[in-house]
XYZ file of C-alpha atoms in Angstrom:
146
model
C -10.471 -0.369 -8.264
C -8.714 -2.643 -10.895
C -7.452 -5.573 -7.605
C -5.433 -7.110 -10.282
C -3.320 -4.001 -10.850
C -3.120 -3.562 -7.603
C -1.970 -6.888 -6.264
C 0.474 -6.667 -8.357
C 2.254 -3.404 -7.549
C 2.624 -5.287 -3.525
C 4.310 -8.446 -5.469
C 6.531 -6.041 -6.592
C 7.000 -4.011 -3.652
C 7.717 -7.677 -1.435
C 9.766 -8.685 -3.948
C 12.133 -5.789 -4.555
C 14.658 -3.906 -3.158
C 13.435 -0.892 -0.387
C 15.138 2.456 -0.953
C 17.894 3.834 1.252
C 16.768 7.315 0.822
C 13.818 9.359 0.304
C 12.451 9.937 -3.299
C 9.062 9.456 -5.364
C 8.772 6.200 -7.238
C 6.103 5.195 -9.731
C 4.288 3.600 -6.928
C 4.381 6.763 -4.522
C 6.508 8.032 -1.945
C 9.230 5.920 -0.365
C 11.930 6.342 2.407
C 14.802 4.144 3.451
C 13.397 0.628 4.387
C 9.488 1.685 3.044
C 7.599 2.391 0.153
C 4.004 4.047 0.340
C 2.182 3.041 -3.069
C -1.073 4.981 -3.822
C -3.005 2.567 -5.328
C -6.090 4.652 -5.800
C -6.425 7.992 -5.628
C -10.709 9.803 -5.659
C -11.496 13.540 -6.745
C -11.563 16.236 -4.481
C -14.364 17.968 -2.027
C -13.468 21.391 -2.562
C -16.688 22.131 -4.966
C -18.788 19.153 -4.253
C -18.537 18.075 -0.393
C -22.154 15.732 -0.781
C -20.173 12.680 -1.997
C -17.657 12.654 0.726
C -19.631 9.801 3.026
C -20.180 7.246 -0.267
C -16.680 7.912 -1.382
C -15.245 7.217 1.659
C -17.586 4.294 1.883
C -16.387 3.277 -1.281
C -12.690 3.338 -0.257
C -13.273 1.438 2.624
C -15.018 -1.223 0.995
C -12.293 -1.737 -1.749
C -9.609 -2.014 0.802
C -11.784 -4.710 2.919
C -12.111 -6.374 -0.689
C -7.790 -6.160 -1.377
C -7.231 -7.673 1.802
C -9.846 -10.098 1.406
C -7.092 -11.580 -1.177
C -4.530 -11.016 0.608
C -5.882 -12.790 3.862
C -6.262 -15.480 1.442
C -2.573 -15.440 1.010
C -1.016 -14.730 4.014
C -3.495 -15.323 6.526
C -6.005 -12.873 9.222
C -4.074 -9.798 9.168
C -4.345 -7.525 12.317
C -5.843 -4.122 12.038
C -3.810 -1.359 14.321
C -5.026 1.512 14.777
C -2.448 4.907 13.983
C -4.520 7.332 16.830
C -1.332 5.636 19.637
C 1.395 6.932 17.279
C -0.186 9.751 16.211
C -0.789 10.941 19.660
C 2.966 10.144 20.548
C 4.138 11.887 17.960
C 2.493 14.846 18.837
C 3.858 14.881 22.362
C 7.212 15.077 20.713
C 8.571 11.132 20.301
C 10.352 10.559 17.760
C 8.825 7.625 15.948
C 9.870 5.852 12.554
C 9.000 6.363 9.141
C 6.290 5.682 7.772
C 4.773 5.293 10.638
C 4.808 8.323 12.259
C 4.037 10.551 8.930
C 1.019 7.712 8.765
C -0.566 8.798 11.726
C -1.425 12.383 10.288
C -3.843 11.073 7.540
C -4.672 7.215 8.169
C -6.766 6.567 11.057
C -5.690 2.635 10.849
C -4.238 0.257 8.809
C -4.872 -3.599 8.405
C -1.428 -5.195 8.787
C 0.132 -8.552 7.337
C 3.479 -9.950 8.118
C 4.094 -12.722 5.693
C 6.802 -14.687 6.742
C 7.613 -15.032 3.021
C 8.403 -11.711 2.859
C 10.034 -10.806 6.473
C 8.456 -7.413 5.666
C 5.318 -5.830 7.298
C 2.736 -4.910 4.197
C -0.551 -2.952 5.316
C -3.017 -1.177 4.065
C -5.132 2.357 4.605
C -7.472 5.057 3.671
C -5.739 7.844 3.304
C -7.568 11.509 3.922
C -5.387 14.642 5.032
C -8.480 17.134 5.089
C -11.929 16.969 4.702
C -11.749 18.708 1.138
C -8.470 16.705 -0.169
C -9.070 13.483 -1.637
C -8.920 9.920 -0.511
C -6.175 7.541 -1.370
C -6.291 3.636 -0.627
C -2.531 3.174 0.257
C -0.596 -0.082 0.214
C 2.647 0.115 2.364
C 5.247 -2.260 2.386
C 8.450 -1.914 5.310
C 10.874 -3.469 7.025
C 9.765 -1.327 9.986
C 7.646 -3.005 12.473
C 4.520 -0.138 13.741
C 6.147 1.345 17.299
């Protein structure tokens, strides 16, 4: 993972505007007051399932190294677990975006609020099935987690 690179993509997304509608950027997928940016993005498990445990491994240890640096900038983030939302979703409360759409693929997310910012920035390991690939997601809201 190139940190630099991706540093850089949450400057942008603290700095700029957040959509007021739903659409695909060049980061990733956004929706009013949110942007999900895929910063990283592994092959699939479809034909070769063995690598699944050092990938994910892998993942986990570049997003423990990203907010490494951005502890260093904003100070200990908190790490919130999705299982809660995901669980209320599923009984049928409606919960906000991204957030609730979260839940379905990240089990947790470590979570900044820089006061800098106003905005709530985390970040995840994305997985929606065992065969689909990993993503290391940065997302950047408005929207505090319910």
């Amino acid at each position: 993972m190139d940190i630099a690179q991706a540093l850089a993509v949450i400057d942008r997304l603290c700095s700029g505007p957040l959509p007021a509608e739903h659409a695909r950027t060049d980061a990733g997928t956004a929706g009013p007051g949110y942007v999900i940016a895929e910063l990283q993005t592994s092959e699939d498990f479809w034909e070769d399932g063995a690598r699944w445990e050092e990938v994910y491994e892998q993942y986990e240890c570049d997003r423990e190294a990203l907010a490494q640096r951005l502890t260093e900038r904003w100070g200990p983030p908190q790490v919130f677990s999705l299982y809660s939302v995901l669980e209320r979703s599923l009984e049928g409360e409606d919960l906000p975006e991204p957030w609730a759409s979260l839940s379905g693929h990240v089990t947790d997310v470590t979570l900044w609020r820089p006061q800098d910012t106003g905005r709530w920035i985390s970040l995840g390991v994305s997985q929606w099935d065992r065969e689909l690939p990993f993503q290391l997601l940065a997302v950047v809201t408005d929207l505090a987690p319910p």
